[in-house]
């Protein structure tokens, strides 16, 4: 009876959304472009890469969930053409609501658009993006410091008041 109950619960799970694309770029160009995705869209964080299997993993956070993983698997079709397979999965559990699938499909749309933008970047464009992201990262550090100082000031004032 216990196994039947587990099977019954799994019936509500929806398969992970997937998309397959054939692109007119070779594997090396495609690999280099995939790595640049976080520079163009900071929502996606690069998590891991397997050079042997030609797989890449990104993560993205979502409101009211722990987020999703976006997995890329690439393969060569010819010297100038490659296939990209993208799959979105939940970090914990499985998709079981239609709005979750809608969000996952939006991730696929955003990440394929970002990938196409990365494929046509010139080396000087990549350098500019890297510099911009470094500047943003250093500004975020300053913002955190300022927020901590403001918090300490407000906390001190509250203690003095009471």
Coordinates of C-alpha atoms in Angstrom, one line a residue:
X1 CA 0.0 0.0 0.0
X2 CA 2.9 2.4 0.8
X3 CA 4.4 2.0 -2.6
X4 CA 1.1 2.7 -4.3
X5 CA 0.7 6.0 -2.3
X6 CA 4.2 7.1 -3.5
X7 CA 3.3 6.3 -7.1
X8 CA 0.0 8.1 -6.7
X9 CA 1.9 11.3 -5.6
X10 CA 4.2 11.1 -8.6
X11 CA 1.4 11.2 -11.1
X12 CA 1.1 15.0 -10.6
X13 CA 4.7 15.6 -11.6
X14 CA 5.2 17.3 -15.0
X15 CA 8.2 16.5 -17.1
X16 CA 11.0 19.0 -17.2
X17 CA 10.7 21.5 -20.0
X18 CA 13.3 21.0 -22.8
X19 CA 14.3 22.6 -26.0
X20 CA 16.7 21.5 -28.7
X21 CA 18.3 23.9 -31.1
X22 CA 20.6 23.4 -34.1
X23 CA 23.0 26.3 -34.4
X24 CA 25.4 27.3 -37.2
X25 CA 28.4 27.6 -34.9
X26 CA 31.0 25.0 -34.1
X27 CA 31.4 23.4 -30.6
X28 CA 34.2 25.6 -29.5
X29 CA 32.4 28.8 -30.4
X30 CA 29.2 27.5 -28.7
X31 CA 31.1 26.5 -25.5
X32 CA 32.8 29.9 -25.3
X33 CA 29.4 31.7 -25.8
X34 CA 27.6 29.6 -23.2
X35 CA 30.1 30.6 -20.5
X36 CA 29.4 34.3 -21.2
X37 CA 25.7 34.0 -20.4
X38 CA 26.1 35.4 -16.8
X39 CA 27.9 38.5 -18.2
X40 CA 24.8 39.3 -20.4
X41 CA 22.2 38.3 -17.9
X42 CA 23.2 38.3 -14.2
X43 CA 20.1 36.3 -13.2
X44 CA 21.8 33.1 -14.4
X45 CA 24.8 31.9 -12.3
X46 CA 27.3 29.5 -13.8
X47 CA 27.5 26.4 -11.6
X48 CA 29.5 23.7 -13.4
X49 CA 30.9 22.4 -16.6
X50 CA 31.9 18.9 -17.8
X51 CA 34.3 19.2 -20.7
X52 CA 34.2 15.5 -21.6
X53 CA 30.4 15.2 -21.7
X54 CA 30.0 18.8 -23.0
X55 CA 27.5 19.8 -20.4
X56 CA 27.0 23.1 -18.6
X57 CA 24.8 23.9 -15.6
X58 CA 23.4 27.3 -14.5
X59 CA 21.1 28.1 -11.7
X60 CA 18.5 30.8 -11.2
X61 CA 16.6 31.9 -8.2
X62 CA 12.8 32.3 -8.3
X63 CA 10.3 33.9 -6.0
X64 CA 8.7 31.4 -3.6
X65 CA 11.0 28.5 -4.6
X66 CA 14.6 27.6 -4.2
X67 CA 15.1 28.1 -7.9
X68 CA 15.9 26.1 -11.0
X69 CA 18.8 24.5 -12.7
X70 CA 19.3 25.1 -16.4
X71 CA 21.3 22.3 -18.1
X72 CA 23.0 22.6 -21.4
X73 CA 24.2 19.7 -23.4
X74 CA 26.0 20.3 -26.7
X75 CA 27.0 18.1 -29.5
X76 CA 28.5 18.5 -32.9
X77 CA 26.4 17.9 -36.1
X78 CA 29.2 19.0 -38.5
X79 CA 32.3 21.2 -38.5
X80 CA 30.2 24.3 -38.6
X81 CA 27.0 23.2 -36.9
X82 CA 26.1 22.1 -33.4
X83 CA 23.1 21.0 -31.4
X84 CA 22.2 22.5 -28.0
X85 CA 19.8 20.8 -25.7
X86 CA 18.4 22.9 -22.8
X87 CA 16.5 21.4 -19.9
X88 CA 15.1 23.3 -16.9
X89 CA 14.6 21.4 -13.6
X90 CA 13.7 22.4 -10.1
X91 CA 16.5 22.4 -7.5
X92 CA 14.2 20.5 -5.2
X93 CA 11.3 18.3 -6.2
X94 CA 9.6 18.4 -9.6
X95 CA 7.3 20.7 -11.5
X96 CA 3.7 20.0 -10.6
X97 CA 1.9 23.3 -11.4
X98 CA 1.2 24.9 -14.8
X99 CA 2.6 28.3 -13.7
X100 CA 5.9 26.6 -12.8
X101 CA 6.1 25.2 -16.4
X102 CA 5.3 28.7 -17.7
X103 CA 8.2 30.1 -15.6
X104 CA 10.5 27.4 -16.8
X105 CA 9.6 28.1 -20.4
X106 CA 10.3 31.8 -19.8
X107 CA 13.8 30.8 -18.5
X108 CA 14.4 28.8 -21.7
X109 CA 13.3 31.8 -23.9
X110 CA 15.5 34.2 -21.9
X111 CA 18.5 32.0 -21.9
X112 CA 18.3 31.2 -25.6
X113 CA 18.0 34.9 -26.4
X114 CA 21.0 35.6 -24.2
X115 CA 22.9 32.7 -25.8
X116 CA 22.3 34.1 -29.3
X117 CA 23.5 37.5 -28.1
X118 CA 26.7 35.9 -26.7
X119 CA 27.4 34.0 -29.9
X120 CA 27.8 37.3 -31.8
X121 CA 29.9 39.1 -29.3
X122 CA 33.3 40.4 -30.4
X123 CA 36.3 40.1 -28.0
X124 CA 36.2 43.8 -27.2
X125 CA 32.5 43.5 -26.3
X126 CA 33.3 40.6 -23.9
X127 CA 36.0 42.7 -22.3
X128 CA 33.6 45.6 -21.8
X129 CA 31.0 43.3 -20.2
X130 CA 33.7 41.8 -17.9
X131 CA 34.8 45.3 -16.9
X132 CA 31.2 46.4 -16.3
X133 CA 30.4 43.3 -14.2
X134 CA 33.6 43.9 -12.1
X135 CA 32.5 47.5 -11.5
X136 CA 29.0 46.3 -10.5
X137 CA 30.4 43.7 -8.2
X138 CA 32.6 46.3 -6.4
X139 CA 29.7 48.7 -6.1
X140 CA 27.6 46.0 -4.6
X141 CA 30.3 45.5 -2.0
X142 CA 30.2 49.2 -1.2
X143 CA 26.4 49.1 -1.0
X144 CA 26.5 46.3 1.5
X145 CA 29.1 48.2 3.6
X146 CA 26.9 51.3 3.6
X147 CA 23.8 49.2 4.5
X148 CA 25.6 47.7 7.5
X149 CA 26.8 51.2 8.6
X150 CA 23.3 52.6 8.3
X151 CA 21.9 49.6 10.2
X152 CA 24.5 50.0 13.0
X153 CA 23.7 53.7 13.2
X154 CA 19.9 53.1 13.4
X155 CA 20.5 50.3 16.0
X156 CA 22.7 52.6 18.1
X157 CA 20.2 55.4 17.9
X158 CA 17.4 53.1 19.0
X159 CA 19.4 51.9 22.0
X160 CA 20.3 55.4 23.0
X161 CA 16.7 56.5 22.7
X162 CA 15.4 53.7 25.0

